[in-house]
Coordinates of C-alpha atoms in Angstrom, one line a residue:
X1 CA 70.7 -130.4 -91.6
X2 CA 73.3 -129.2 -94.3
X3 CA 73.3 -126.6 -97.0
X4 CA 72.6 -127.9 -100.6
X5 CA 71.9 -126.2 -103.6
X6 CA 69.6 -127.8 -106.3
X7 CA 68.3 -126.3 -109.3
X8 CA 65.5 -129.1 -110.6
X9 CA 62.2 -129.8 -108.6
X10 CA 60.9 -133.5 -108.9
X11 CA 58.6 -132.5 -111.6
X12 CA 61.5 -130.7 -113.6
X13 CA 63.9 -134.0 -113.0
X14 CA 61.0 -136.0 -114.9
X15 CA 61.0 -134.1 -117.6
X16 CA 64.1 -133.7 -118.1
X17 CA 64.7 -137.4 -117.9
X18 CA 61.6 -138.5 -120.3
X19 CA 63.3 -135.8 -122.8
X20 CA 67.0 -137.3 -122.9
X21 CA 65.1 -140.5 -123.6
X22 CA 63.4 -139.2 -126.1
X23 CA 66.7 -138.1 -127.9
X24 CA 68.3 -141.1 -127.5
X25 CA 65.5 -142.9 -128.9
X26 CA 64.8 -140.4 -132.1
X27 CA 68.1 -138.9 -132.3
X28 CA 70.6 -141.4 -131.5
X29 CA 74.2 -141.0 -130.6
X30 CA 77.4 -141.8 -132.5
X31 CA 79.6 -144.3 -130.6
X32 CA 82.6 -143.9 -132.7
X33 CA 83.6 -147.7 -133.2
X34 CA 82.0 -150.3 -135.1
X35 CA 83.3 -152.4 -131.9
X36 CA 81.5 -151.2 -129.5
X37 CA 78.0 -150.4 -131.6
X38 CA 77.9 -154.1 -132.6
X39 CA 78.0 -154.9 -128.7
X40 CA 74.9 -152.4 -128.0
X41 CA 73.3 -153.8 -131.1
X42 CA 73.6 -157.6 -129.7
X43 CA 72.3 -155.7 -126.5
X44 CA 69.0 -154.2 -128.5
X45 CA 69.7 -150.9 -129.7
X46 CA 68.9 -150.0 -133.2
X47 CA 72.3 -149.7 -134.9
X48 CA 73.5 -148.1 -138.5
X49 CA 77.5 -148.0 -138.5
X50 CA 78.1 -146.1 -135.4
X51 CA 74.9 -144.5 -135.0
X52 CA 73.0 -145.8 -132.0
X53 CA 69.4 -145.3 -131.0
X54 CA 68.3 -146.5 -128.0
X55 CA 64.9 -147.5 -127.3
X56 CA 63.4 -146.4 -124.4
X57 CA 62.3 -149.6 -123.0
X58 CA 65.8 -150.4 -123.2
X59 CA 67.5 -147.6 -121.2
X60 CA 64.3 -147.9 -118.4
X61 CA 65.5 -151.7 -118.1
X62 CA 69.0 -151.1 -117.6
X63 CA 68.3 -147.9 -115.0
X64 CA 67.3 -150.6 -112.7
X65 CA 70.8 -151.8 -112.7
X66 CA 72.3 -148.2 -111.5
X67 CA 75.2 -149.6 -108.7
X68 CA 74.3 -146.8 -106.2
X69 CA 78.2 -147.2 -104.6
X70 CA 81.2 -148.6 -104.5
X71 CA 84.8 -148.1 -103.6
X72 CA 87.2 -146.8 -104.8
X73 CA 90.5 -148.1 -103.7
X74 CA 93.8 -146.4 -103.1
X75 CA 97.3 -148.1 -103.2
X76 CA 97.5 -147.1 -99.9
X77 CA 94.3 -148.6 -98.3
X78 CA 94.0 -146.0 -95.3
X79 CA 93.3 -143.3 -98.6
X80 CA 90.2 -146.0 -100.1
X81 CA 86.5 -144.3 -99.8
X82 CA 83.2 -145.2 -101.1
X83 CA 81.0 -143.1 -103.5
X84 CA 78.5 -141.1 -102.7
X85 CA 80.2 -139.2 -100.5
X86 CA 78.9 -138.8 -96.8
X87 CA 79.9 -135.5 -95.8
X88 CA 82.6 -133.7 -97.9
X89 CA 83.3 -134.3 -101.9
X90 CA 86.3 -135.8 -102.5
X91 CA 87.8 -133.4 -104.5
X92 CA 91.0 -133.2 -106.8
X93 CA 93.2 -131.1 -109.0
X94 CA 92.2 -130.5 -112.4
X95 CA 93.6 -132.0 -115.2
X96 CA 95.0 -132.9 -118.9
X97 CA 96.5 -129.7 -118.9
X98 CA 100.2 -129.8 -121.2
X99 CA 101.4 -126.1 -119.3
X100 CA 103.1 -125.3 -116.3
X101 CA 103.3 -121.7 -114.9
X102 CA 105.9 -120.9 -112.8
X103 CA 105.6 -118.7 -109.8
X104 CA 106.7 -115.2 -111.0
X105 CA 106.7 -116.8 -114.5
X106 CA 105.2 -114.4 -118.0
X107 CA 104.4 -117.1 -119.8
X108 CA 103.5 -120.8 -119.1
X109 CA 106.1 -123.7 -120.2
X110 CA 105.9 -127.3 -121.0
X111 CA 105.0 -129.9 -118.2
X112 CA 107.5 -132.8 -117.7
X113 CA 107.4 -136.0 -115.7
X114 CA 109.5 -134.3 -113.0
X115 CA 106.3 -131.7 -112.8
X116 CA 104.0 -134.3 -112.3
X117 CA 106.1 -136.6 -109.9
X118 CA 105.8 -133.1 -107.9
X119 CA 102.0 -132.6 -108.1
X120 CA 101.5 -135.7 -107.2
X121 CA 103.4 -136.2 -104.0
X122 CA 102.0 -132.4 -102.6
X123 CA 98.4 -134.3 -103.8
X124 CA 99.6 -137.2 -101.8
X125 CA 100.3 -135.2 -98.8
X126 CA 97.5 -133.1 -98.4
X127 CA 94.5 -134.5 -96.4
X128 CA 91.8 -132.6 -98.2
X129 CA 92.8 -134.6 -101.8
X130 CA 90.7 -137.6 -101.6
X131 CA 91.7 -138.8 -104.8
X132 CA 94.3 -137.7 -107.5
X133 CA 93.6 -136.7 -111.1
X134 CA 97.5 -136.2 -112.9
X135 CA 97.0 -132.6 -113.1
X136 CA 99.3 -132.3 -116.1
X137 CA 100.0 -134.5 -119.1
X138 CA 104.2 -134.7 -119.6
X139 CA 105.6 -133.6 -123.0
X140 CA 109.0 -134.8 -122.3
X141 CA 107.6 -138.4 -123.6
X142 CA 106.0 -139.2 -127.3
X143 CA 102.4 -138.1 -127.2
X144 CA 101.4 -142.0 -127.5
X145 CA 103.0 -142.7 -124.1
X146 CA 101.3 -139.6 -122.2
X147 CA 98.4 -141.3 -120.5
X148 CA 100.2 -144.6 -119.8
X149 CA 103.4 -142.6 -118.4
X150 CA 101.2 -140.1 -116.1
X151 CA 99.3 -143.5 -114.7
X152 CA 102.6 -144.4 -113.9
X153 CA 104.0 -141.3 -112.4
X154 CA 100.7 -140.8 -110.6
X155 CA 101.1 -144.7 -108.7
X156 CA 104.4 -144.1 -107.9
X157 CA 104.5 -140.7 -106.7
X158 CA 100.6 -140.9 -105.4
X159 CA 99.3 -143.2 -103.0
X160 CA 95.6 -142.5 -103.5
X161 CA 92.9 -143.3 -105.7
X162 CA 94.1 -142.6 -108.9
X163 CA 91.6 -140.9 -112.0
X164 CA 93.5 -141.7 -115.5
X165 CA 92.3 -139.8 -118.7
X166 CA 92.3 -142.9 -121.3
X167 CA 91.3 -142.0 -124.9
X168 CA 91.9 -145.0 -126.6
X169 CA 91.1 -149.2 -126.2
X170 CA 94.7 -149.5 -126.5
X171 CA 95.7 -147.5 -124.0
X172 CA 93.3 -148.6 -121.2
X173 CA 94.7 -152.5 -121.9
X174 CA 97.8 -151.5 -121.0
X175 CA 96.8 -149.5 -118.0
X176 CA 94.6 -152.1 -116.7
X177 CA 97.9 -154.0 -116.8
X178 CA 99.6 -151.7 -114.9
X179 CA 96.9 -151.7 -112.4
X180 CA 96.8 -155.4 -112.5
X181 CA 100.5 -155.6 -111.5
X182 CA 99.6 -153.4 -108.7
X183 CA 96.9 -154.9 -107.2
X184 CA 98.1 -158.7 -107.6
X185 CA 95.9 -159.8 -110.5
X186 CA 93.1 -159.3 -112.0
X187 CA 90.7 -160.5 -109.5
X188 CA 92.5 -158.1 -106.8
X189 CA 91.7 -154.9 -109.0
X190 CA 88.3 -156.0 -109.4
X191 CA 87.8 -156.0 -105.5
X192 CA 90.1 -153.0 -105.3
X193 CA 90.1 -150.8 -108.0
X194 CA 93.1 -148.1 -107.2
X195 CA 91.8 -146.0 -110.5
X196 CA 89.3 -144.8 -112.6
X197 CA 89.3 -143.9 -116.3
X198 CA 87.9 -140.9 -117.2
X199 CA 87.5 -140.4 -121.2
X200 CA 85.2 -137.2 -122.4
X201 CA 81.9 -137.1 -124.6
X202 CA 82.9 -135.4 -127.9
X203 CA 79.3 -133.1 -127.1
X204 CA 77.3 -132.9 -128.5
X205 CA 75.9 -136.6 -128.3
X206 CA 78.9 -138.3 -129.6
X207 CA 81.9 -140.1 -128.4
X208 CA 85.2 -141.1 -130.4
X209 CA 85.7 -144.1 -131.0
X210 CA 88.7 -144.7 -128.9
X211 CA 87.2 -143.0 -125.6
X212 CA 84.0 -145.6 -126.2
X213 CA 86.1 -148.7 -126.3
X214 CA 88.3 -147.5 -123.2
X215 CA 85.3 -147.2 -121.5
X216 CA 83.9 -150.5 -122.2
X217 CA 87.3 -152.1 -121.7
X218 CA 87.8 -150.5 -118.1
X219 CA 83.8 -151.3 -117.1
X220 CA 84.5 -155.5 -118.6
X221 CA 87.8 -155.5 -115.7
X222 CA 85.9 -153.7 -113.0
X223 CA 87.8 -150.0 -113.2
X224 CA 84.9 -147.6 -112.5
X225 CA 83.9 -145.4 -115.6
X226 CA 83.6 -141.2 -115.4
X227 CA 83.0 -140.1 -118.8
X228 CA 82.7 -136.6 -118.6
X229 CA 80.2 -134.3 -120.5
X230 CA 81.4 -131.4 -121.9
X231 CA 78.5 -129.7 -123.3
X232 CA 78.7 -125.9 -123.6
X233 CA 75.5 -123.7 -123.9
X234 CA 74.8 -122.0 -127.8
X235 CA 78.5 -124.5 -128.7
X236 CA 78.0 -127.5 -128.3
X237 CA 74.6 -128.1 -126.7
X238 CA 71.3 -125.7 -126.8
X239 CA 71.7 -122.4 -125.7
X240 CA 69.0 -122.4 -122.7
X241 CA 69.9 -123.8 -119.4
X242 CA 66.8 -126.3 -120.2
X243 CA 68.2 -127.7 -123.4
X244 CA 71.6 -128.2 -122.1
X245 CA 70.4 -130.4 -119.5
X246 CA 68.5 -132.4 -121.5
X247 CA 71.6 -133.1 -123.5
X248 CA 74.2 -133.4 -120.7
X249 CA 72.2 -135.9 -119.1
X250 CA 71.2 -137.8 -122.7
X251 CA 75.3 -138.1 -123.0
X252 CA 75.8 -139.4 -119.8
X253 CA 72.9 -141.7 -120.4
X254 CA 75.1 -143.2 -123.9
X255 CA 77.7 -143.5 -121.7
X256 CA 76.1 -145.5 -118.8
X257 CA 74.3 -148.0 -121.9
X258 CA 77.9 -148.4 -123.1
X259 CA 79.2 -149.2 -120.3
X260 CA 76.4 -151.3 -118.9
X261 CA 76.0 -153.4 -121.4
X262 CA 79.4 -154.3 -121.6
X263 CA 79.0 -155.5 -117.3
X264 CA 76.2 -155.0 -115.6
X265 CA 77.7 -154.7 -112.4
X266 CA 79.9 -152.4 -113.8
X267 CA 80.9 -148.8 -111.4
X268 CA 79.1 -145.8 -113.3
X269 CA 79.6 -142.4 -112.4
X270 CA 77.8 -139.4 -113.6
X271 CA 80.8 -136.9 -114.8
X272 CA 79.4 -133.7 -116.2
X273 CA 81.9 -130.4 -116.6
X274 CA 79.1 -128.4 -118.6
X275 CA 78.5 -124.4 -118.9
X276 CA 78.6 -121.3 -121.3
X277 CA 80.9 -119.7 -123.2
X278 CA 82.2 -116.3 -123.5
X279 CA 79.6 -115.4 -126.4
X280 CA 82.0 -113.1 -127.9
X281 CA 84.6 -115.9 -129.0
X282 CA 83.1 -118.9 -127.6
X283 CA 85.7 -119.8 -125.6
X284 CA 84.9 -121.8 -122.5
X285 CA 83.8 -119.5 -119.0
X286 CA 84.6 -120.3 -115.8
X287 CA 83.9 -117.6 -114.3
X288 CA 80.3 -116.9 -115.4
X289 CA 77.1 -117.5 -113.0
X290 CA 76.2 -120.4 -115.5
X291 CA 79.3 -122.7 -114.6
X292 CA 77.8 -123.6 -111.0
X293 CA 74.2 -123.4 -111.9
X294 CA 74.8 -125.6 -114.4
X295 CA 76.6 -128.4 -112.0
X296 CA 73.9 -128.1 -109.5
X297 CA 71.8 -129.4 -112.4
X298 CA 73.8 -131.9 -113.4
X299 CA 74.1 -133.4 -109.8
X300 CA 70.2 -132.8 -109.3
X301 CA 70.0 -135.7 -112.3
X302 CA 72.8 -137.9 -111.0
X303 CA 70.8 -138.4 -108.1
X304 CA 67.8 -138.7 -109.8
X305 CA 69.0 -141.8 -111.2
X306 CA 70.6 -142.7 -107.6
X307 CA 73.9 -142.5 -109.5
X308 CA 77.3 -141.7 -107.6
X309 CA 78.3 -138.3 -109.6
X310 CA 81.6 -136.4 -110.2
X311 CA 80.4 -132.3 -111.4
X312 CA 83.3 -130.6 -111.1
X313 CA 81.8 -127.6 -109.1
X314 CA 85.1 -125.7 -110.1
X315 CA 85.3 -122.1 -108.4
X316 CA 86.8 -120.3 -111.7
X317 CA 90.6 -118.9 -112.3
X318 CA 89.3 -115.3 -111.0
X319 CA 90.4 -115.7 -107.7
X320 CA 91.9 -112.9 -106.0
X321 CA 94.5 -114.2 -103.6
X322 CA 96.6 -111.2 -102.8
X323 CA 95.1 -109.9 -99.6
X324 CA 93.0 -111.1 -96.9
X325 CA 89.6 -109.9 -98.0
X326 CA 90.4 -111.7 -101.3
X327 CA 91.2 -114.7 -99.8
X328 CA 87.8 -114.7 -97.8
X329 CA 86.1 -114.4 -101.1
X330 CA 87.7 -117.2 -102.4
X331 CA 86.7 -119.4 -99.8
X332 CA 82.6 -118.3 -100.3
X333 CA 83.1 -118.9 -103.6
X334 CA 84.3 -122.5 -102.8
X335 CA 81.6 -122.9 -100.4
X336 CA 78.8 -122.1 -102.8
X337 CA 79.8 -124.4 -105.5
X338 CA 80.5 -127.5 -103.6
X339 CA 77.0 -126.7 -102.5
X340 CA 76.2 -129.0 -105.2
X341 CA 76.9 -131.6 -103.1
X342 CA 78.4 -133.6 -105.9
X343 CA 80.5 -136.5 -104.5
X344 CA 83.5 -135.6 -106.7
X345 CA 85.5 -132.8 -108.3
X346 CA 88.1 -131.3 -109.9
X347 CA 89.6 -128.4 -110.5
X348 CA 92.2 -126.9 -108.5
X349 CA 95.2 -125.3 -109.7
X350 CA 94.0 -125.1 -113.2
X351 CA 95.0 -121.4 -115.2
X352 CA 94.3 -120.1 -118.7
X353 CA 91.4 -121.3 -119.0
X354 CA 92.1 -124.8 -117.8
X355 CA 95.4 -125.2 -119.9
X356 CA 98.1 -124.4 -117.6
X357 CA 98.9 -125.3 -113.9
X358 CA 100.6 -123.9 -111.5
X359 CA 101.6 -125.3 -108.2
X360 CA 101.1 -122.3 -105.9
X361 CA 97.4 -122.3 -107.5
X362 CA 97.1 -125.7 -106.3
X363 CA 97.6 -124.8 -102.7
X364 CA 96.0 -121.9 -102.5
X365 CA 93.0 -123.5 -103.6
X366 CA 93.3 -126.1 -101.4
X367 CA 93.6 -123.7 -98.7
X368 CA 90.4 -122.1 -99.7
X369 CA 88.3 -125.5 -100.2
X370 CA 89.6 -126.5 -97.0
X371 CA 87.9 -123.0 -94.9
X372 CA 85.0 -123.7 -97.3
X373 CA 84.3 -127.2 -95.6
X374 CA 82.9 -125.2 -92.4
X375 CA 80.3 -124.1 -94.6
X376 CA 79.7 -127.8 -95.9
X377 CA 79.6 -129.2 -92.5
X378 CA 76.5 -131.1 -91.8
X379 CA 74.1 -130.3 -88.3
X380 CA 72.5 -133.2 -86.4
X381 CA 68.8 -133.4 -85.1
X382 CA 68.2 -135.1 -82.0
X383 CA 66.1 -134.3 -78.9
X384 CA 69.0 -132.9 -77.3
X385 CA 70.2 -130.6 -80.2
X386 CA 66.5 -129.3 -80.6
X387 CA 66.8 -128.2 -77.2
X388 CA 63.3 -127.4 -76.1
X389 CA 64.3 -128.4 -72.2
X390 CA 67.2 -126.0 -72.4
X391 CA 64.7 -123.6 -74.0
X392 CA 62.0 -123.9 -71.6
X393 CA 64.5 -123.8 -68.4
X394 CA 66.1 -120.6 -69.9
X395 CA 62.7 -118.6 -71.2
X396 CA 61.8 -115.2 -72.1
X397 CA 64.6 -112.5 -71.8
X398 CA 67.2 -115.5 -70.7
X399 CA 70.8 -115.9 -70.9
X400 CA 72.1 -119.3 -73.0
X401 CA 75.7 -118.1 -72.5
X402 CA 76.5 -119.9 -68.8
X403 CA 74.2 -122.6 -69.8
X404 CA 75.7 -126.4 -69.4
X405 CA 74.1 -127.3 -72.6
X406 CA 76.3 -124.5 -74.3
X407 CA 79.7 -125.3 -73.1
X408 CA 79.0 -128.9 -74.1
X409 CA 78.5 -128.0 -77.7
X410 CA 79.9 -125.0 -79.2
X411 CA 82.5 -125.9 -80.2
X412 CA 81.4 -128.5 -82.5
X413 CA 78.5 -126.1 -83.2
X414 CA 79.8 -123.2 -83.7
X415 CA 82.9 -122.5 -86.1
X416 CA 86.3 -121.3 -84.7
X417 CA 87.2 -119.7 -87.4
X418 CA 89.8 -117.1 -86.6
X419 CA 91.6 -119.8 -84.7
X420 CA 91.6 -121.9 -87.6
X421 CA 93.4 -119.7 -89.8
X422 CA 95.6 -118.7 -87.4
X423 CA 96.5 -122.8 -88.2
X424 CA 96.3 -122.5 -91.8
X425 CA 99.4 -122.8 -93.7
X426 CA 98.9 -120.7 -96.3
X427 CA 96.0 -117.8 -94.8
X428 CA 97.2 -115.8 -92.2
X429 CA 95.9 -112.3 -91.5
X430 CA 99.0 -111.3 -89.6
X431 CA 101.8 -112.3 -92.1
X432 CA 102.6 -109.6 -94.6
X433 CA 104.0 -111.9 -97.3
X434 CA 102.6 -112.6 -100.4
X435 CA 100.2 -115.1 -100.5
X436 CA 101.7 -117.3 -103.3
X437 CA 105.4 -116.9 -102.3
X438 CA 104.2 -118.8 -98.9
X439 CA 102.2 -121.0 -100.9
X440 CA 105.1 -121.9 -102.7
X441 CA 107.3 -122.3 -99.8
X442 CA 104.7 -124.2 -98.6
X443 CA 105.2 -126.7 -101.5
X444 CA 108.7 -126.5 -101.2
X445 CA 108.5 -128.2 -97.5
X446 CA 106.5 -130.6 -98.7
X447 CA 108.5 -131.6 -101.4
X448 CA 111.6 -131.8 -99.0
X449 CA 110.0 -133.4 -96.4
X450 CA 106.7 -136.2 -97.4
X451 CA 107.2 -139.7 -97.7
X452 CA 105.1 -141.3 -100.3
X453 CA 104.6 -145.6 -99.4
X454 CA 106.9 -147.0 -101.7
X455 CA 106.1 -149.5 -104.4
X456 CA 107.4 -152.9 -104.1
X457 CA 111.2 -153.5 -105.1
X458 CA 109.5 -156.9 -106.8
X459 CA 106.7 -155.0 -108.5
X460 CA 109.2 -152.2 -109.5
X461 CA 110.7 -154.4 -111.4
X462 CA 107.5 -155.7 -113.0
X463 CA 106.2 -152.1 -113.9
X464 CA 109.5 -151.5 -115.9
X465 CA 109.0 -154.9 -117.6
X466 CA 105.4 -153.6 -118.2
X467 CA 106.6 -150.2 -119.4
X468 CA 108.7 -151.5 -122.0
X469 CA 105.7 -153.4 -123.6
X470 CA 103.8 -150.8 -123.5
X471 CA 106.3 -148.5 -125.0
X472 CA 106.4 -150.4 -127.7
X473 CA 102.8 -151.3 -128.3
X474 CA 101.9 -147.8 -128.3
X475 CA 104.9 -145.9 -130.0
X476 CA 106.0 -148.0 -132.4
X477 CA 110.0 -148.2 -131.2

């Protein structure tokens, strides 16, 4: 027993699936690189310069070959999981944002490495992260070094599961290499992969040409794949919910033939971070009912396919924090949209519409996931939870309160709320400080006091060899 929200019935799911097919097959998709449409081609899809159709036969044949889970290692094994989740998402900050906003701050200002280093140790030291997405590219490097540099920030500062954004085949050699170097060759990463790549659709039904070849490269050397969809309703994809399913799902779809035919034991998961826009300028909403309906769709088709999915479920930036009413409506909001039951997500800490961060965001809605989870929880059915002895010995007009059956399991049935806030570090109902200066302060303990696993002295040495090739391969200096 557990509460999930779906949006497709079967019948819905298999239309929506023959329709993406459909599109691939009449449409087509634009790959981006010659590279990687000559592999599909080789593979049987019907190919003009980029363009790509896919026969349906083809895609049917290659959905049989859907890896239903997987792990997904951490440098620190005691962090590893396996997708799909069992009870909880694994859930993360957001990310590629370039801003930071300050606590008390006007204006956002430019992330640095330092910023990150700092995300990524309170990310570290937080149990409810189960993996790490570098919430903030660094400026304070050329813009050719970002994603290799926050990789790098992200191992050493982060011992969990790391989720790299990689928009280019030259980038994702060299931070395979880095991962390599990690994990003790190539062989070890394979077995353990300690991150992800993550490059993004360029919606609708195309990728560039970089994003396609990172992907393939990552899937030929075992790093699982999340290509996200970012389709937006009456922008990008079809204004009715119906239509932007159908071509969410037929982008994820190009996605999984890329990186299936490239290793067909390659670790697919269905990323999707679709929605609707503020009609009046288009720019992307958050905050509108759309934005969760839409991710319970999403998920609905990853596990049609029996695909391990990442819908980033986000809560919105309106979130009211400042008193203790506001706070409890922050944590129903959390609770309804990881509802979706996705086995992944993102987005805490994220401002502006997803281009600044902040890192009293971060914890606050951490805090908030974290009171959600007792709605997520999941309720066991056995002959002794169904209780019909208990029932039947108490009857009509009876009392369950002194019963033996209750003491032995209320409190795992039954939430203790109030006590758990009174054990929250950030929500308290008797403290009359501002929510975000304790958040802050919060972080500010943190930072003084967790101990991230160090790396290696030998493979520190390594990574700044590493780091100098890379430097050079991808700046130029």
């Amino acid at each position: 027993m557990r509460a999930i929200t779906t949006m497709l019935s079967d019948s819905e799911k298999e239309v929506i699936h023959r329709t993406s097919l459909s599109v691939l097959e009449k449409t087509g998709v634009d790959v981006g690189s010659e590279k990687v449409a000559e592999m599909l081609k080789q593979k049987g899809a019907n190919v003009v310069g980029t363009k790509v159709r896919f026969p349906k036969e083809m895609v049917e044949e290659y959905l049989k070959l859907v890896k239903t889970d997987f792990k997904m290692a951490a440098r620190n094994d005691e962090h590893s999981f396996t997708v799909p989740s069992v009870e909880f998402p694994h859930v993360t900050t957001a990310g590629y944002m370039s801003l930071v906003t300050d606590l008390g701050a006007t204006k956002p200002r430019a992330a640095t490495t330092e910023d990150l280093s700092k995300y990524s140790i309170l990310c570290d030291a937080i149990d409810e992260f189960g993996f790490y997405w570098p919430i903030v590219m660094p400026t304070d490097c050329p813009d050719a070094f970002m994603e290799y540099n926050a990789l790098e920030t992200a191992y050493k500062y982060n011992s969990k599961h790391i989720q790299a954004s990689c928009c280019t085949g030259q980038m994702a050699v060299w931070q395979v290499e880095l991962a390599k170097t990690l994990a003790g060759g190539a062989e070890n990463l394979k077995k353990n992969p300690t991150f992800s790549v993550l490059a993004a659709t360029f919606s609708p039904l195309a990728m560039e040409g970089g994003a396609a070849e990172a992907n393939v490269y990552a899937a030929q050397n075992g790093v699982p794949v999340a290509p996200m969809s970012l389709s937006l309703m009456g922008s990008t994809s079809p204004v009715t919910f119906a239509g932007n399913t159908v071509l969410t799902n037929a982008e994820e779809l190009m996605c999984y033939m890329m990186v299936k035919c490239a290793n067909e034991d390659a670790a697919f998961i269905y990323t999707a971070d679709s929605g609707a826009p503020n009609m009046s300028n288009l720019a992307y909403n958050y905050n509108n009912p759309e934005y969760l309906l839409t991710g319970a769709a999403d998920a609905d088709m990853a596990r049609y396919y029996g695909m391990p999915n990442f819908v980033v479920s986000g809560t919105g930036e309106w979130k009211d924090f400042s008193s203790y009413c506001g706070f409890e409506r922050n944590i129903y909001k959390a609770a309804m949209a990881y509802m979706t039951r996705t086995d992944l997500s993102c987005s805490f800490g994220s401002l502006d519409n997803c281009l600044s961060s902040s890192f009293a965001e971060v914890m606050l809605d951490t805090e908030a996931y974290r009171l959600a989870k007792a709605y997520l929880r999941s309720y066991e059915i056995n002959e002794d939870k169904l209780a019909a002895e208990v029932i039947d010995q108490i009857g009509p007009h009876g009392n369950f309160l002194e019963c033996e059956h209750t003491f032995r399991h209320f409190k795992e049935e039954v939430s203790t709320y109030n006590r758990d806030v009174q054990k929250s570090f950030v929500f308290d109902a008797t403290s009359d400080k501002d929510y975000r200066e304790v958040a802050q302060e919060q972080a500010e303990k943190i930072w003084a006091t967790h101990e991230v696993p160090a790396i290696a002295e030998d493979l520190q040495k390594e990574m700044e060899i590493l780091r100098s090739k890379a430097y050079k391969d991808l700046v130029g200096e």
